[in-house]
Coordinates of C-alpha atoms in Angstrom, one line a residue:
Chain A
M1 CA 30.9 51.5 -12.0
K2 CA 31.4 47.8 -13.8
I3 CA 29.3 45.4 -12.9
G4 CA 30.0 41.4 -14.0
I5 CA 26.5 39.2 -13.2
I6 CA 27.2 35.5 -13.3
G7 CA 24.1 33.6 -14.5
V8 CA 22.2 36.1 -16.8
G9 CA 18.6 34.3 -16.7
L10 CA 15.2 36.3 -15.1
I11 CA 17.3 37.8 -12.2
G12 CA 20.2 38.8 -12.9
G13 CA 18.7 39.5 -16.5
S14 CA 15.7 42.2 -14.9
I15 CA 18.4 44.0 -12.4
A16 CA 21.1 44.4 -15.6
L17 CA 18.4 45.7 -17.1
K18 CA 17.0 48.4 -14.5
L19 CA 20.6 48.9 -13.2
K20 CA 21.2 50.3 -16.9
Q21 CA 17.7 52.3 -17.4
K22 CA 18.4 54.2 -14.1
K23 CA 22.0 54.5 -15.4
A24 CA 23.8 53.2 -11.8
V25 CA 26.3 51.0 -13.9
D26 CA 28.9 51.7 -17.4
F27 CA 29.6 48.3 -18.5
I28 CA 28.1 44.9 -18.2
Y29 CA 30.1 41.6 -18.1
G30 CA 28.1 38.5 -18.4
I31 CA 29.2 35.2 -17.1
D32 CA 27.3 32.2 -17.6
N33 CA 27.8 28.2 -17.8
N34 CA 25.2 28.4 -20.9
T35 CA 26.5 30.2 -24.6
D36 CA 22.9 30.8 -25.3
N37 CA 21.5 32.9 -22.6
L38 CA 24.8 34.9 -22.8
D39 CA 24.0 35.2 -26.4
E40 CA 20.2 36.2 -25.7
A41 CA 21.2 38.2 -22.8
L42 CA 24.2 39.9 -25.7
S43 CA 21.4 40.5 -28.2
L44 CA 19.1 41.7 -26.1
K45 CA 21.8 44.7 -24.6
I46 CA 21.0 43.1 -20.8
I47 CA 25.3 42.8 -21.1
D48 CA 27.6 45.0 -22.6
E49 CA 30.5 41.4 -23.4
K50 CA 30.9 38.6 -22.6
A51 CA 33.4 37.2 -19.4
D52 CA 34.9 34.1 -18.5
F53 CA 35.3 33.8 -15.5
E54 CA 38.2 35.3 -13.5
F55 CA 38.5 38.2 -16.3
G56 CA 35.0 39.1 -15.6
I57 CA 35.0 39.0 -11.4
K58 CA 38.6 41.0 -12.1
N59 CA 37.1 43.5 -14.1
S60 CA 34.2 44.4 -12.2
D61 CA 33.9 46.7 -9.5
L62 CA 30.6 44.8 -8.1
I63 CA 29.8 40.8 -9.0
I64 CA 26.3 40.0 -8.6
I65 CA 26.0 35.7 -8.6
A66 CA 22.4 35.3 -9.7
I67 CA 22.3 31.6 -10.2
P68 CA 20.7 28.9 -8.7
V69 CA 21.5 28.8 -4.7
D70 CA 23.0 25.8 -4.8
A71 CA 25.6 26.7 -7.5
A72 CA 25.5 29.8 -5.7
R73 CA 26.9 29.1 -2.5
K74 CA 29.7 26.5 -4.1
I75 CA 30.8 29.9 -6.2
L76 CA 31.3 32.4 -4.0
P77 CA 34.2 31.1 -2.2
N78 CA 36.1 30.9 -4.9
V79 CA 35.1 34.2 -6.2
L80 CA 35.5 35.4 -3.2
D81 CA 39.6 34.0 -3.7
I82 CA 40.3 36.4 -7.0
I83 CA 39.2 39.7 -5.8
D84 CA 40.4 42.4 -3.2
S85 CA 39.4 44.1 -0.5
S86 CA 38.1 47.1 -3.3
Q87 CA 35.3 45.0 -4.7
T88 CA 31.9 44.1 -3.5
V89 CA 30.5 40.7 -4.5
M90 CA 26.1 40.3 -3.5
D91 CA 24.3 37.0 -4.4
V92 CA 20.2 37.3 -5.1
G93 CA 19.3 33.5 -3.7
S94 CA 16.2 32.9 -1.4
T95 CA 18.3 30.7 1.1
K96 CA 20.6 32.7 3.2
A97 CA 22.2 30.7 5.7
G98 CA 23.8 28.0 3.8
I99 CA 25.5 30.9 1.2
V100 CA 26.3 32.9 4.7
N101 CA 27.8 29.8 6.1
S102 CA 29.9 28.5 3.1
V103 CA 32.2 31.9 3.5
K104 CA 31.8 32.4 7.5
D105 CA 35.4 31.5 7.9
H106 CA 36.4 33.3 4.4
P107 CA 39.8 36.6 4.3
N108 CA 37.4 38.5 2.7
R109 CA 33.4 37.6 3.7
S110 CA 33.4 41.0 4.7
R111 CA 33.5 42.0 0.8
F112 CA 30.2 39.8 0.6
V113 CA 27.2 41.5 0.9
A114 CA 23.8 38.6 1.5
F115 CA 20.7 39.6 -0.4
H116 CA 17.9 38.5 -1.9
P117 CA 15.4 40.1 -3.9
M118 CA 11.7 38.9 -3.0
W119 CA 10.3 39.0 -6.6
G120 CA 10.2 35.8 -9.4
T121 CA 7.8 34.6 -11.6
E122 CA 7.5 31.5 -13.3
N123 CA 9.5 31.6 -15.7
H124 CA 13.2 31.8 -16.9
G125 CA 16.2 32.7 -18.9
P126 CA 17.6 36.3 -19.9
K127 CA 14.5 37.0 -22.9
S128 CA 11.8 36.5 -19.4
A129 CA 14.3 39.6 -17.7
V130 CA 12.1 42.8 -17.5
A131 CA 13.4 46.0 -16.1
E132 CA 10.6 47.0 -13.4
S133 CA 10.7 44.1 -11.7
F134 CA 11.6 44.8 -8.9
A135 CA 9.7 48.1 -8.0
G136 CA 7.7 48.3 -4.9
K137 CA 8.6 44.8 -3.4
A138 CA 11.1 43.8 0.0
G139 CA 14.8 43.4 -0.8
V140 CA 16.1 41.8 2.4
I141 CA 19.9 42.0 3.3
C142 CA 21.1 39.0 5.7
D143 CA 23.5 40.0 8.1
R144 CA 24.3 42.6 7.5
E145 CA 26.9 43.2 10.2
D146 CA 29.4 41.1 8.8
S147 CA 29.6 42.9 5.6
A148 CA 32.3 46.0 5.2
A149 CA 30.4 49.2 5.5
D150 CA 31.4 50.0 2.0
A151 CA 31.0 46.8 0.5
L152 CA 26.9 46.8 2.7
Q153 CA 26.5 51.5 0.9
L154 CA 26.9 49.8 -2.4
V155 CA 24.8 47.4 -2.2
Q156 CA 21.8 49.5 -0.4
N157 CA 22.8 52.2 -3.1
I158 CA 22.2 49.1 -5.4
V159 CA 18.7 48.1 -3.7
E160 CA 17.9 52.0 -3.8
N161 CA 18.2 51.5 -8.0
L162 CA 15.6 48.6 -8.1
D163 CA 13.0 50.6 -6.3
M164 CA 12.6 48.4 -3.3
H165 CA 12.4 48.5 -0.2
L166 CA 15.1 47.3 2.1
I167 CA 14.4 44.7 4.9
Y168 CA 17.3 43.5 7.5
M169 CA 17.0 40.0 8.6
N170 CA 19.7 37.4 9.5
A171 CA 19.4 34.4 7.9
E172 CA 18.3 32.2 10.5
A173 CA 15.0 34.1 10.2
H174 CA 15.3 34.7 6.9
D175 CA 15.3 31.2 5.4
L176 CA 12.2 30.5 8.3
H177 CA 10.3 33.6 6.9
T178 CA 11.0 32.6 3.0
A179 CA 9.1 28.6 4.3
Y180 CA 6.4 31.0 5.4
I181 CA 6.2 33.5 3.0
S182 CA 7.9 32.0 -0.3
H183 CA 8.8 28.3 -0.7
I184 CA 5.5 27.0 0.7
S185 CA 3.7 28.8 -1.4
H186 CA 6.1 26.4 -4.8
I187 CA 4.7 23.3 -2.4
T188 CA 0.8 23.9 -2.3
S189 CA 0.8 24.8 -5.9
Y190 CA 2.9 21.7 -7.7
A191 CA 0.8 19.7 -5.5
L192 CA -2.6 20.9 -6.5
A193 CA -1.0 21.0 -10.4
N194 CA 0.5 17.5 -9.7
T195 CA -4.0 16.5 -8.4
V196 CA -5.6 18.0 -11.4
L197 CA -3.3 16.4 -13.8
E198 CA -3.7 13.2 -11.5
K199 CA -7.4 13.2 -11.3
E200 CA -8.2 14.9 -14.2
K201 CA -7.2 12.7 -17.0
E202 CA -9.2 15.2 -20.1
E203 CA -6.5 18.5 -20.4
E204 CA -9.6 19.8 -22.6
T205 CA -11.7 20.3 -19.8
I206 CA -9.2 21.6 -17.7
F207 CA -8.3 24.3 -20.1
Q208 CA -11.5 24.9 -20.9
L209 CA -12.9 25.2 -17.3
A210 CA -10.2 27.1 -16.2
S211 CA -11.4 30.0 -14.6
S212 CA -8.4 33.2 -13.9
G213 CA -8.5 31.3 -10.2
F214 CA -7.3 28.3 -10.7
S215 CA -4.6 29.7 -12.6
S216 CA -3.4 32.7 -10.0
T217 CA -3.5 29.5 -7.9
V218 CA -1.7 27.3 -10.0
R219 CA 0.4 29.9 -12.1
L220 CA 4.5 29.0 -9.2
A221 CA 3.3 25.2 -10.7
K222 CA 5.3 26.3 -13.8
S223 CA 8.0 27.1 -11.9
H224 CA 11.5 25.1 -12.8
P225 CA 13.3 22.5 -10.6
E226 CA 16.8 23.6 -11.4
M227 CA 16.0 26.5 -9.4
W228 CA 13.7 24.8 -6.7
V229 CA 15.1 22.1 -5.6
P230 CA 18.1 23.3 -4.6
I231 CA 16.2 25.8 -2.5
F232 CA 13.9 23.0 -0.4
K233 CA 17.4 21.3 0.1
Q234 CA 18.7 24.0 1.3
N235 CA 15.9 25.0 3.5
K236 CA 14.8 22.2 4.1
E237 CA 13.6 21.4 8.1
N238 CA 11.9 24.8 8.1
V239 CA 10.4 24.0 4.7
L240 CA 8.9 20.5 6.6
D241 CA 8.0 22.1 9.4
V242 CA 5.5 25.2 7.3
L243 CA 4.4 21.1 5.1
N244 CA 3.5 19.5 8.4
E245 CA 1.1 22.7 9.6
H246 CA -0.1 23.0 6.2
I247 CA -1.0 18.8 5.6
S248 CA -2.9 19.4 9.1
Q249 CA -4.0 21.9 8.0
L250 CA -5.9 20.8 5.2
R251 CA -6.8 18.0 7.6
K252 CA -9.4 20.0 9.0
F253 CA -10.8 21.5 5.5
K254 CA -11.3 17.5 5.3
S255 CA -12.1 16.4 8.7
A256 CA -15.2 20.2 9.3
L257 CA -16.4 18.2 5.6
E258 CA -16.3 14.8 6.4
K259 CA -18.3 15.1 9.3
E260 CA -20.3 17.7 7.9
N261 CA -19.6 20.3 10.5
F262 CA -20.4 23.1 8.5
E263 CA -19.8 25.3 11.3
Y264 CA -16.4 24.6 11.8
L265 CA -15.9 24.6 7.9
A266 CA -16.7 28.9 7.9
E267 CA -15.2 28.7 10.9
L268 CA -11.6 27.7 9.1
I269 CA -12.8 30.0 6.3
E270 CA -13.1 32.7 8.5
N271 CA -10.0 32.5 10.5
A272 CA -8.2 32.2 6.5
N273 CA -10.1 35.6 5.3
K274 CA -7.8 37.0 7.9
I275 CA -5.2 37.5 5.5
R276 CA -7.1 40.1 3.6
G277 CA -6.5 42.3 6.6
I278 CA -3.0 41.7 6.3
L279 CA -2.6 41.1 2.7
D280 CA -4.3 44.6 1.9
K281 CA -2.5 46.9 4.7
Chain B
M1 CA -36.6 42.5 -22.5
K2 CA -37.0 42.8 -18.8
I3 CA -35.0 40.8 -16.6
G4 CA -35.0 39.9 -12.4
I5 CA -31.8 39.2 -10.8
I6 CA -32.7 37.4 -7.5
G7 CA -28.6 38.1 -5.4
V8 CA -27.1 42.2 -7.0
G9 CA -24.3 40.9 -5.6
L10 CA -20.9 40.5 -7.8
I11 CA -22.2 38.2 -10.0
G12 CA -25.8 39.9 -10.0
G13 CA -24.3 43.3 -10.7
S14 CA -21.8 42.2 -13.3
I15 CA -23.7 40.3 -15.8
A16 CA -26.9 43.2 -15.0
L17 CA -23.8 45.9 -16.0
K18 CA -22.9 43.5 -19.1
L19 CA -26.1 43.5 -20.4
K20 CA -26.7 47.0 -20.2
Q21 CA -23.1 47.7 -21.9
K22 CA -24.9 45.7 -24.8
K23 CA -28.3 46.8 -24.9
A24 CA -29.3 43.3 -24.5
V25 CA -31.9 44.0 -21.9
D26 CA -34.2 47.3 -21.1
F27 CA -34.9 47.3 -18.2
I28 CA -33.9 45.0 -14.9
Y29 CA -35.4 44.6 -11.2
G30 CA -33.1 43.3 -8.3
I31 CA -34.6 41.3 -5.7
D32 CA -32.5 40.4 -2.9
N33 CA -33.5 40.1 1.2
N34 CA -30.2 42.6 2.0
T35 CA -31.8 45.7 1.5
D36 CA -28.1 47.7 1.9
N37 CA -27.1 46.2 -1.3
L38 CA -29.7 47.0 -3.5
D39 CA -30.3 50.0 -2.7
E40 CA -26.4 50.3 -3.8
A41 CA -26.9 48.6 -6.7
L42 CA -29.8 51.1 -7.1
S43 CA -27.5 53.9 -7.1
L44 CA -24.8 52.3 -9.3
K45 CA -27.1 52.4 -11.6
I46 CA -26.9 47.8 -11.7
I47 CA -30.3 47.8 -11.9
D48 CA -33.8 49.8 -12.5
E49 CA -36.1 49.6 -9.9
K50 CA -36.2 47.2 -6.4
A51 CA -38.9 44.7 -6.4
D52 CA -40.2 42.4 -4.3
F53 CA -39.8 38.5 -5.0
E54 CA -42.9 38.0 -6.9
F55 CA -43.9 41.3 -8.4
G56 CA -40.1 40.9 -10.1
I57 CA -40.4 37.6 -11.1
K58 CA -43.5 38.0 -12.7
N59 CA -42.8 41.0 -14.0
S60 CA -40.1 39.9 -15.9
D61 CA -38.9 37.4 -19.0
L62 CA -35.7 36.2 -18.0
I63 CA -35.2 35.7 -14.2
I64 CA -31.7 35.1 -13.1
I65 CA -31.1 33.6 -9.8
A66 CA -27.0 34.6 -8.5
I67 CA -27.0 34.0 -4.9
P68 CA -25.0 31.8 -2.0
V69 CA -26.0 27.8 -3.8
D70 CA -28.1 26.3 -1.0
A71 CA -30.5 29.6 -1.1
A72 CA -30.6 29.4 -5.1
R73 CA -31.4 25.4 -4.8
K74 CA -34.1 25.7 -1.7
I75 CA -35.8 29.2 -4.0
L76 CA -35.9 28.0 -7.5
P77 CA -39.0 25.8 -7.3
N78 CA -41.1 28.9 -5.7
V79 CA -40.1 30.7 -9.1
L80 CA -40.5 27.9 -10.9
D81 CA -44.2 27.7 -9.1
I82 CA -45.1 31.7 -10.1
I83 CA -44.0 32.3 -13.9
D84 CA -45.7 31.2 -16.8
S85 CA -44.4 29.1 -20.2
S86 CA -43.1 32.5 -21.5
Q87 CA -41.0 33.4 -18.9
T88 CA -37.0 31.3 -18.2
V89 CA -35.4 30.9 -15.1
M90 CA -31.3 30.7 -15.2
D91 CA -29.0 30.5 -12.3
V92 CA -25.5 31.1 -12.1
G93 CA -24.3 28.6 -8.9
S94 CA -20.9 26.8 -8.8
T95 CA -22.4 23.8 -8.0
K96 CA -25.2 22.2 -10.5
A97 CA -26.5 18.6 -9.6
G98 CA -28.3 19.7 -6.4
I99 CA -30.1 22.6 -8.4
V100 CA -31.2 20.6 -11.2
N101 CA -32.0 17.5 -8.9
S102 CA -34.4 19.7 -6.9
V103 CA -36.8 20.6 -9.9
K104 CA -36.0 17.9 -11.4
D105 CA -40.1 16.8 -11.8
H106 CA -41.5 20.3 -11.3
P107 CA -44.3 21.2 -13.8
N108 CA -41.9 24.0 -15.0
R109 CA -38.5 22.1 -15.0
S110 CA -38.1 23.8 -18.9
R111 CA -38.6 27.1 -18.0
F112 CA -34.9 26.0 -15.8
V113 CA -32.0 26.8 -17.7
A114 CA -29.0 25.5 -15.3
F115 CA -25.8 28.0 -15.6
H116 CA -22.1 28.0 -14.2
P117 CA -19.9 31.8 -15.7
M118 CA -16.8 29.8 -14.9
W119 CA -15.4 33.8 -13.3
G120 CA -15.6 35.1 -9.5
T121 CA -13.1 36.8 -7.8
E122 CA -12.4 37.0 -3.7
N123 CA -14.4 40.0 -3.8
H124 CA -18.5 40.5 -3.5
G125 CA -20.9 42.7 -3.4
P126 CA -22.5 44.9 -5.9
K127 CA -19.3 47.9 -5.4
S128 CA -17.8 44.8 -7.2
A129 CA -19.0 44.1 -10.1
V130 CA -17.2 45.1 -13.5
A131 CA -18.9 45.0 -16.9
E132 CA -15.6 42.8 -18.3
S133 CA -16.2 40.4 -15.2
F134 CA -17.4 37.4 -18.5
A135 CA -14.9 37.9 -21.2
G136 CA -12.9 35.0 -23.0
K137 CA -14.2 33.0 -20.2
A138 CA -16.3 29.4 -20.0
G139 CA -20.0 30.0 -19.4
V140 CA -21.6 25.8 -18.9
I141 CA -25.1 24.9 -19.4
C142 CA -25.7 22.2 -18.0
D143 CA -28.4 19.2 -18.7
R144 CA -29.6 21.2 -21.7
E145 CA -31.9 19.2 -22.7
D146 CA -34.2 19.3 -20.2
S147 CA -34.7 23.3 -20.4
A148 CA -37.4 23.8 -23.5
A149 CA -35.9 25.0 -26.8
D150 CA -36.3 28.3 -26.5
A151 CA -35.5 29.0 -23.2
L152 CA -31.8 27.6 -23.8
Q153 CA -32.1 30.1 -26.9
L154 CA -33.3 33.1 -24.7
V155 CA -29.8 32.0 -22.2
Q156 CA -27.4 31.1 -25.0
N157 CA -27.8 34.9 -26.0
I158 CA -27.2 35.6 -22.7
V159 CA -23.9 34.0 -22.5
E160 CA -22.9 35.4 -26.1
N161 CA -23.6 38.9 -25.0
L162 CA -21.0 37.9 -21.4
D163 CA -18.5 37.2 -24.4
M164 CA -18.0 33.9 -22.9
H165 CA -17.4 30.9 -24.7
L166 CA -20.4 28.2 -24.3
I167 CA -20.0 24.4 -23.1
Y168 CA -22.1 22.6 -22.1
M169 CA -21.8 19.4 -19.5
N170 CA -24.0 17.5 -17.8
A171 CA -24.8 18.7 -14.1
E172 CA -22.9 15.8 -12.6
A173 CA -19.5 15.8 -15.0
H174 CA -19.8 19.9 -13.9
D175 CA -19.7 19.5 -10.0
L176 CA -16.6 16.9 -10.3
H177 CA -14.7 19.0 -13.2
T178 CA -15.1 22.3 -11.2
A179 CA -13.8 19.8 -7.6
Y180 CA -10.2 20.1 -9.4
I181 CA -10.3 22.8 -11.2
S182 CA -12.1 25.7 -8.7
H183 CA -13.2 24.3 -5.2
I184 CA -9.7 22.1 -4.3
S185 CA -7.8 25.7 -5.5
H186 CA -10.2 27.9 -2.7
I187 CA -9.4 24.7 -0.2
T188 CA -5.5 24.7 -0.6
S189 CA -5.9 28.7 -0.7
Y190 CA -7.7 28.6 2.4
A191 CA -5.8 26.0 4.3
L192 CA -2.2 27.9 3.3
A193 CA -3.1 31.0 4.7
N194 CA -4.0 29.0 7.8
T195 CA -1.1 27.4 8.0
V196 CA 1.1 30.6 7.4
L197 CA -1.5 32.5 9.8
E198 CA -0.4 29.9 12.7
K199 CA 3.6 29.5 12.1
E200 CA 4.4 33.3 11.1
K201 CA 3.4 35.2 14.0
E202 CA 4.8 38.2 13.0
E203 CA 1.7 40.2 11.5
E204 CA 4.4 42.9 10.3
T205 CA 6.6 40.4 7.8
I206 CA 4.2 38.8 6.8
F207 CA 3.5 41.7 5.0
Q208 CA 6.9 43.0 4.6
L209 CA 7.6 40.2 3.0
A210 CA 5.1 39.0 0.2
S211 CA 5.6 38.5 -2.7
S212 CA 3.2 38.3 -5.8
G213 CA 3.3 34.6 -5.6
F214 CA 2.7 34.2 -2.5
S215 CA -0.7 37.1 -3.0
S216 CA -1.4 35.0 -6.0
T217 CA -1.3 31.8 -4.7
V218 CA -3.6 32.7 -1.6
R219 CA -5.7 35.7 -3.3
L220 CA -8.4 32.8 -3.2
A221 CA -8.5 32.7 0.8
K222 CA -10.0 36.0 0.7
S223 CA -13.5 34.5 -0.2
H224 CA -15.8 34.6 2.0
P225 CA -17.6 31.7 3.8
E226 CA -21.1 33.1 2.5
M227 CA -20.6 32.0 -0.7
W228 CA -18.4 28.8 -0.1
V229 CA -19.6 26.6 2.7
P230 CA -22.3 25.7 0.4
I231 CA -20.5 25.4 -2.8
F232 CA -18.4 22.7 -0.7
K233 CA -21.5 20.8 0.6
Q234 CA -22.8 20.5 -2.1
N235 CA -19.6 19.1 -3.1
K236 CA -18.9 17.2 -0.7
E237 CA -18.2 13.8 -2.6
N238 CA -16.0 15.4 -5.5
V239 CA -14.9 18.0 -3.0
L240 CA -13.0 14.9 -0.8
D241 CA -12.8 12.9 -3.9
V242 CA -9.8 15.7 -5.1
L243 CA -9.1 17.1 -1.2
N244 CA -7.6 13.4 -0.3
E245 CA -5.9 13.5 -3.2
H246 CA -4.1 16.8 -2.9
I247 CA -3.3 15.8 0.7
S248 CA -1.3 12.5 -1.0
Q249 CA 0.1 14.5 -3.0
L250 CA 1.6 16.6 -0.7
R251 CA 2.8 13.6 1.0
K252 CA 4.8 12.4 -1.7
F253 CA 7.0 16.2 -1.7
K254 CA 7.1 15.6 3.0
S255 CA 8.5 12.3 1.8
A256 CA 11.1 13.5 -1.1
L257 CA 12.4 15.9 1.5
E258 CA 12.2 14.0 4.8
K259 CA 14.5 11.0 2.2
E260 CA 16.3 13.8 0.4
N261 CA 15.2 12.3 -2.4
F262 CA 16.3 15.0 -4.2
E263 CA 15.9 13.3 -7.8
Y264 CA 12.3 12.2 -7.0
L265 CA 11.6 15.8 -5.7
A266 CA 12.7 17.7 -8.6
E267 CA 10.3 14.2 -10.7
L268 CA 7.3 15.9 -9.3
I269 CA 8.3 19.5 -9.5
E270 CA 8.6 18.6 -13.6
N271 CA 5.3 17.0 -13.4
A272 CA 3.1 19.5 -12.7
N273 CA 5.7 21.8 -14.9
K274 CA 3.1 20.0 -17.6
I275 CA 0.5 22.5 -16.5
R276 CA 1.8 25.2 -18.3
G277 CA 1.5 23.1 -21.5
I278 CA -1.9 23.0 -20.8
L279 CA -3.1 26.8 -19.3
D280 CA -1.2 28.3 -22.7
K281 CA -2.2 26.5 -24.9

């Protein structure tokens, strides 16, 4: 099987490495506007050959779109325009309603499978790619009823080769749940970094005192705007909804402290502790 | 050297294990109101003997107070009451102004060294103790000028044996900086957990979708109220100050999204990205 990967960054690169390791693929074309990334991916043996857009797509059995969600949404109709019914297209974007809507009336819609691997790091570029990224994490396929059976089967095989556990969801539900589980974490982490940078003018002190607790809470704040602005843009309503709830939860802590209502503060914390039972199942 | 540890939980237990590993101590008395913890610490060989309050203190060269900060503040004057000038007392609490103020006029004040190891996990109890906890982290000694030279030297040796890098700070500055670097992270993490628990009624979905990003941001939300309510209580003013700033930083994200001002959103994220340069120095 030949694969064409559009966007040979962290996610595209990690998929490529894993599929090669599993010998699930014979040849990988890399397609990327960023020629530095392409050269790097080639020298890291993430891809076998650089290809231009049309050649790479026409010569691949499976095309994986692994670029920021706004660009992915824009490019998907063009990709579907030039494939035939033996080819399959999948994406890996963190928002799904926008991209499935962008092709809902496309004659080749059934060749597309909307996919989201629940994995990422704050790093980017082909050099951050690692084969073992996805193992044990959730891989979500959205609106499977809109994909052809053979296209769906191919993507299911890919997900299996990534050692992910497969979940099916409709695109709207996906965007709602990821707002809770992923997008809001990034906003709190960005806002926490900005809080500390605003209030703590002594950088040296941050560096010296930063504990593993701080580092883990603020880790996501290293994530780049090129990826995250489009996600927040595409999932604006859900993210705002969760963000409003989050601000109101923070106000409860503020009010408990201001009023020195330490029993209520303990209740808020005990409630938060319930996340342990869910995460450590 | 004989050590008496008041509170054989995560921190007290981890210090004991590390000092034993380094052969920096001959004998460890465990003092704890929680007899289950004492028995567990004994069976895990964290301590050599259970002791009651007065016996344990009178027979130790160094007494380490490792209980929640409100209890530590209450107990410290009693400990200083019964020691003589050959003994040293240190604490490990996350807030420092309250405890140093509680003994500022005590005749044995100079036998006390106020210490805070910048390490902890969301776990608790002796079974969570691990010897390698502190290595490479910051150990802060506060108001060193108020401690006797030999007491200070003894605690410095302990910090060295824990493989921590030593920082000196006054207690007020410590409480201000830890509000930024540690206490606010816990509040955002608790509030994030409560947000998700409030909005995401499908626990199974949280469990299935939770990515490593979510888990790392929400990890601190597992921390227990017994430890954290007293910290927020003792450091109320600083924590409120940082919390207000944090809420206002979140409102900037909210406003950027509401107004669809994606350039401003990108600026906010780029600013947050600067934390990378500081954390990865």
